[in-house]
Short mmCIF file of C-alpha atoms in Angstrom, two decimals:
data_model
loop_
_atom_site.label_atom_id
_atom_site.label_comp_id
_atom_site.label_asym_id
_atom_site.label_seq_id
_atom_site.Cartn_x
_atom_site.Cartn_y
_atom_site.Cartn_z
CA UNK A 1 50.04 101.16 114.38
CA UNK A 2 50.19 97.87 116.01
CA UNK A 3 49.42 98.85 118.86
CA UNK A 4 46.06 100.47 118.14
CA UNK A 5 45.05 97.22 116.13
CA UNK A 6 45.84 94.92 118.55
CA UNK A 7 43.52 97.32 120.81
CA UNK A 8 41.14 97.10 118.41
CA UNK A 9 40.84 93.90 118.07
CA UNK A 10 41.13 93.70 122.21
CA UNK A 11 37.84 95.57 122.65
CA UNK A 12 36.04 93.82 119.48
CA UNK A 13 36.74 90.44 121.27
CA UNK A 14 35.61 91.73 124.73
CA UNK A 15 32.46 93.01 123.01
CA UNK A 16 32.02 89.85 121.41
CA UNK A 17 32.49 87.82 124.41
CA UNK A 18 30.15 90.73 126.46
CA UNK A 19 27.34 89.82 124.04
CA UNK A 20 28.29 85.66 124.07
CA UNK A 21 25.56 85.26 126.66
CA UNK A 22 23.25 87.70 125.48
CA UNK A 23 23.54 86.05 121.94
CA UNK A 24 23.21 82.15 124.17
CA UNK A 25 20.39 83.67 125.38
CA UNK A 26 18.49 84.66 122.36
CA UNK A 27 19.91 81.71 120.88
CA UNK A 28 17.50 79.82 123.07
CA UNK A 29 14.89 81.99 122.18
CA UNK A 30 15.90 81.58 118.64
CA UNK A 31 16.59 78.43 116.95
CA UNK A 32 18.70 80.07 114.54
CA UNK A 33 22.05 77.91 114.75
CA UNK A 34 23.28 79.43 111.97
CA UNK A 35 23.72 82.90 113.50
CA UNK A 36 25.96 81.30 116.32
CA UNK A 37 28.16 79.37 114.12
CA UNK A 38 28.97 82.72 112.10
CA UNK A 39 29.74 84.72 115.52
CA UNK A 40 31.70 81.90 116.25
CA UNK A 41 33.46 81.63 113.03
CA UNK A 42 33.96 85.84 113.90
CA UNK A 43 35.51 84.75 117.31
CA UNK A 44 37.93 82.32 115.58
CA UNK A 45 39.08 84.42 113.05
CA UNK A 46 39.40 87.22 115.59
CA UNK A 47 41.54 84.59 117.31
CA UNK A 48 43.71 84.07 114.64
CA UNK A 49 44.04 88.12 113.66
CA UNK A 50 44.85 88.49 117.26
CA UNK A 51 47.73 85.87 117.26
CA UNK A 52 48.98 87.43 113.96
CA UNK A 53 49.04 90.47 115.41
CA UNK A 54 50.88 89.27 118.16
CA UNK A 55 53.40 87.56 116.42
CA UNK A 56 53.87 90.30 113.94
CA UNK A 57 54.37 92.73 117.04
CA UNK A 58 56.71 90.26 118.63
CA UNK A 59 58.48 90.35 115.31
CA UNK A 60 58.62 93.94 114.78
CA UNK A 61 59.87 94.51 118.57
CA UNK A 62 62.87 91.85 117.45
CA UNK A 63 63.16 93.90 114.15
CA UNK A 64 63.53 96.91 116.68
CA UNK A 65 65.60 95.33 118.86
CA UNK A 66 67.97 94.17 115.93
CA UNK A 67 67.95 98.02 114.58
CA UNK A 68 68.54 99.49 118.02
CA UNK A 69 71.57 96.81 118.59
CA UNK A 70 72.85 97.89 114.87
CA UNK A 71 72.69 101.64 115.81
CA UNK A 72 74.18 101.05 118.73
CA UNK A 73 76.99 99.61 116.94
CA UNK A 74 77.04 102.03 114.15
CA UNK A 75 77.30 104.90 116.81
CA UNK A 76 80.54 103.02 118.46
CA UNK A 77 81.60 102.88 115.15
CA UNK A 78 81.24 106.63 114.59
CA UNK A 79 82.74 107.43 117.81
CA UNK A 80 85.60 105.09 117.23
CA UNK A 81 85.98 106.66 113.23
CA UNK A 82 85.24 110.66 115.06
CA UNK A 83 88.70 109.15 117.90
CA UNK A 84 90.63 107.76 114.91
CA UNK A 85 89.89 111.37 112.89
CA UNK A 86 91.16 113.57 115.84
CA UNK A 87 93.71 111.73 116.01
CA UNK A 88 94.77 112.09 112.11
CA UNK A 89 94.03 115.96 112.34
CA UNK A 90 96.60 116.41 115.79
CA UNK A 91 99.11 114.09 113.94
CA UNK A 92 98.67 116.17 110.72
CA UNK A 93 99.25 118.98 112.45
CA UNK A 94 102.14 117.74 114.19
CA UNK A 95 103.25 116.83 111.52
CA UNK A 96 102.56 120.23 109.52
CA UNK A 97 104.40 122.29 112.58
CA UNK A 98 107.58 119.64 112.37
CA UNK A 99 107.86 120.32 108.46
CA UNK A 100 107.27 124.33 109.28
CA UNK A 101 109.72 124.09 111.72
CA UNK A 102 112.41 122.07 109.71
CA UNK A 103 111.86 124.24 106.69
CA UNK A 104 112.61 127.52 108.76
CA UNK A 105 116.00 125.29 109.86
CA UNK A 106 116.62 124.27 105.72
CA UNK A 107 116.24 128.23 104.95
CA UNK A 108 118.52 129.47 107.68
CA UNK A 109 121.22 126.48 106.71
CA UNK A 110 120.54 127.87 102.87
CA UNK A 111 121.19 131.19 103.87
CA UNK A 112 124.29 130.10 105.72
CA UNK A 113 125.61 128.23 102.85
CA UNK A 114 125.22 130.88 100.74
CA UNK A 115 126.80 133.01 103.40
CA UNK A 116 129.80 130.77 103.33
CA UNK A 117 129.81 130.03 99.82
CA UNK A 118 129.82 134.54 99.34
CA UNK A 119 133.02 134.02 102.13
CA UNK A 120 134.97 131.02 100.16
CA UNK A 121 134.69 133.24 96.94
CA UNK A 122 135.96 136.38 98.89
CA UNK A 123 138.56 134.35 100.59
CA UNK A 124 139.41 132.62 97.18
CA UNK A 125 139.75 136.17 95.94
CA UNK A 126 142.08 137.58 98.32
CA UNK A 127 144.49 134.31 98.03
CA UNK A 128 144.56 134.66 94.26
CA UNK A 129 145.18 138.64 95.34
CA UNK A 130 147.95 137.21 97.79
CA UNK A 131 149.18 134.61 95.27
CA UNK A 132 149.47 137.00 92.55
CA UNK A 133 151.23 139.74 94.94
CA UNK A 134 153.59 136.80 96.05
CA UNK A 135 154.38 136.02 92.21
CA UNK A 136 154.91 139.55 92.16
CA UNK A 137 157.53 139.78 95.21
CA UNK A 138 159.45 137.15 94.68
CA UNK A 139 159.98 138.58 90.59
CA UNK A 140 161.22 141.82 92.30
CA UNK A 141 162.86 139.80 95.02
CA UNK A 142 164.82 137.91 92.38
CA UNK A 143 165.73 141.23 90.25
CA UNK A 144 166.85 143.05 93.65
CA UNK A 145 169.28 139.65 93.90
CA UNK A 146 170.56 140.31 90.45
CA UNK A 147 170.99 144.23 91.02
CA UNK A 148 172.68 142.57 94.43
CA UNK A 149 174.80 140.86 92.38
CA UNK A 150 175.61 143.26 89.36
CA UNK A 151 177.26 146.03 92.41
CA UNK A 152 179.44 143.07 94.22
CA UNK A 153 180.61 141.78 91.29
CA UNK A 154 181.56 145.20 89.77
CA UNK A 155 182.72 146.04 93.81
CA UNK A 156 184.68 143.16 93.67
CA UNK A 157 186.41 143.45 89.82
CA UNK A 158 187.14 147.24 91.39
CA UNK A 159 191.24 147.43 91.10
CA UNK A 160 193.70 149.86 92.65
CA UNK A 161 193.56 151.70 88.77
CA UNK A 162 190.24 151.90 88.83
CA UNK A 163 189.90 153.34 92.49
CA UNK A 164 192.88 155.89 91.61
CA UNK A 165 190.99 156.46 88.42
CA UNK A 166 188.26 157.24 89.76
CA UNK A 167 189.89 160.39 91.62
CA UNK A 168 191.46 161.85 88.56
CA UNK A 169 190.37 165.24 88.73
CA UNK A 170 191.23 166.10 85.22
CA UNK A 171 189.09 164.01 82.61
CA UNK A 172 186.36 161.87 85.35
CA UNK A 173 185.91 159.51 82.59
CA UNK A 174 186.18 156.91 85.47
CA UNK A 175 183.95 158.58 87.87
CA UNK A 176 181.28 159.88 85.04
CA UNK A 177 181.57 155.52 84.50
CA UNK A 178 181.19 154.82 87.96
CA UNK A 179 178.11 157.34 88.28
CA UNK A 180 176.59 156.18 85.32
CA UNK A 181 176.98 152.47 86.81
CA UNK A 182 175.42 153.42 90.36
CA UNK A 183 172.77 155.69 88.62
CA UNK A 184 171.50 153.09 86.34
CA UNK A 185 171.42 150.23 89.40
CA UNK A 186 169.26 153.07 91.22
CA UNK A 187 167.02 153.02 88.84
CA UNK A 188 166.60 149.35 88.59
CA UNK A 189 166.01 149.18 92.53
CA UNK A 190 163.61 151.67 92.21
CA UNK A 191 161.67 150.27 89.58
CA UNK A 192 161.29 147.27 92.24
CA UNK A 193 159.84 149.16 94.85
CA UNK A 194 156.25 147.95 96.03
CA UNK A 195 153.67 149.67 94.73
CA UNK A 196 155.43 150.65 91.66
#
């Protein structure tokens, strides 16, 4: 838009000054002064529009200028903010496959724990199992002592009477005695068998 009025007011001034000395010389033919001073009032303020419209060109170029400079900066800006973003995002997603990756690791350690926690309760199990079977053993291990005891002591209070008493082949009161005696110690050893 400036452009065209500063053409326009280009080819008004060269048609003014084309018709100067046609106008100087009708002037001469015409006495009318106050013809001239109007044209030349017209030339002035053409002047004038014409250095307005120069400096309001000059000022919109600037005005360009400035905008071009501020887009210019704005666009290294954008680039800059666009770097900065794809940066974020591959960060973010390094950061995304890190946490994938360590939560796959927390669920196989979970599953391990729980693994070993299933194990410590089994194992806990069987050594209450073996404690209890122990307990067990060493009750029976003590009776069989006693039983032990019970025969060597009677083995040992055995006298020469008893031994010839034992023989007597008419009542066996001795030997039904001694019989009863070994039965009834059989039948505490076998009561201490395992798996009775």
């Amino acid at each position: 838009m400036c452009a065209s009025k500063t053409t326009l007011v280009a080819l008004f001034l060269a048609a003014t000054f084309a018709a100067a000395p046609a106008l100087a010389a009708e002037k001469k033919a015409d006495p009318n002064k106050g013809e001239v001073r109007r044209l030349q009032q017209m030339q002035r303020q053409l002047e004038r529009e014409k250095t307005e419209l120069a400096e309001q060109k000059a000022a919109a170029e600037s005005e360009l200028g400035d905008v071009r400079k501020k887009v210019e900066g704005e666009s290294r800006r954008a680039a800059a903010l666009s770097r900065d973003a794809a940066a974020l995002r591959a960060a973010r997603d390094a950061t995304a496959a890190k946490l994938a990756e360590t939560e796959a690791e927390l669920r196989k350690t979970q599953e391990a724990q729980r693994a070993a926690e299933a194990e410590g309760k089994r194992l806990q199990a069987a050594l209450a199992a073996e404690k209890q079977q122990l307990q067990v053993c060493t009750e029976r291990g003590q009776e069989l002592r006693k039983v032990s005891n019970q025969v060597l002591d009677l083995y040992e209070k055995k006298s020469c009477l008893d031994s010839s008493l034992q023989g007597e082949p008419f009542t066996g009161l001795k030997r039904v005695e001694i019989e009863n005696a070994v039965e009834d110690m059989r039948e505490k050893l076998d009561s201490q068998r395992v798996g009775s």
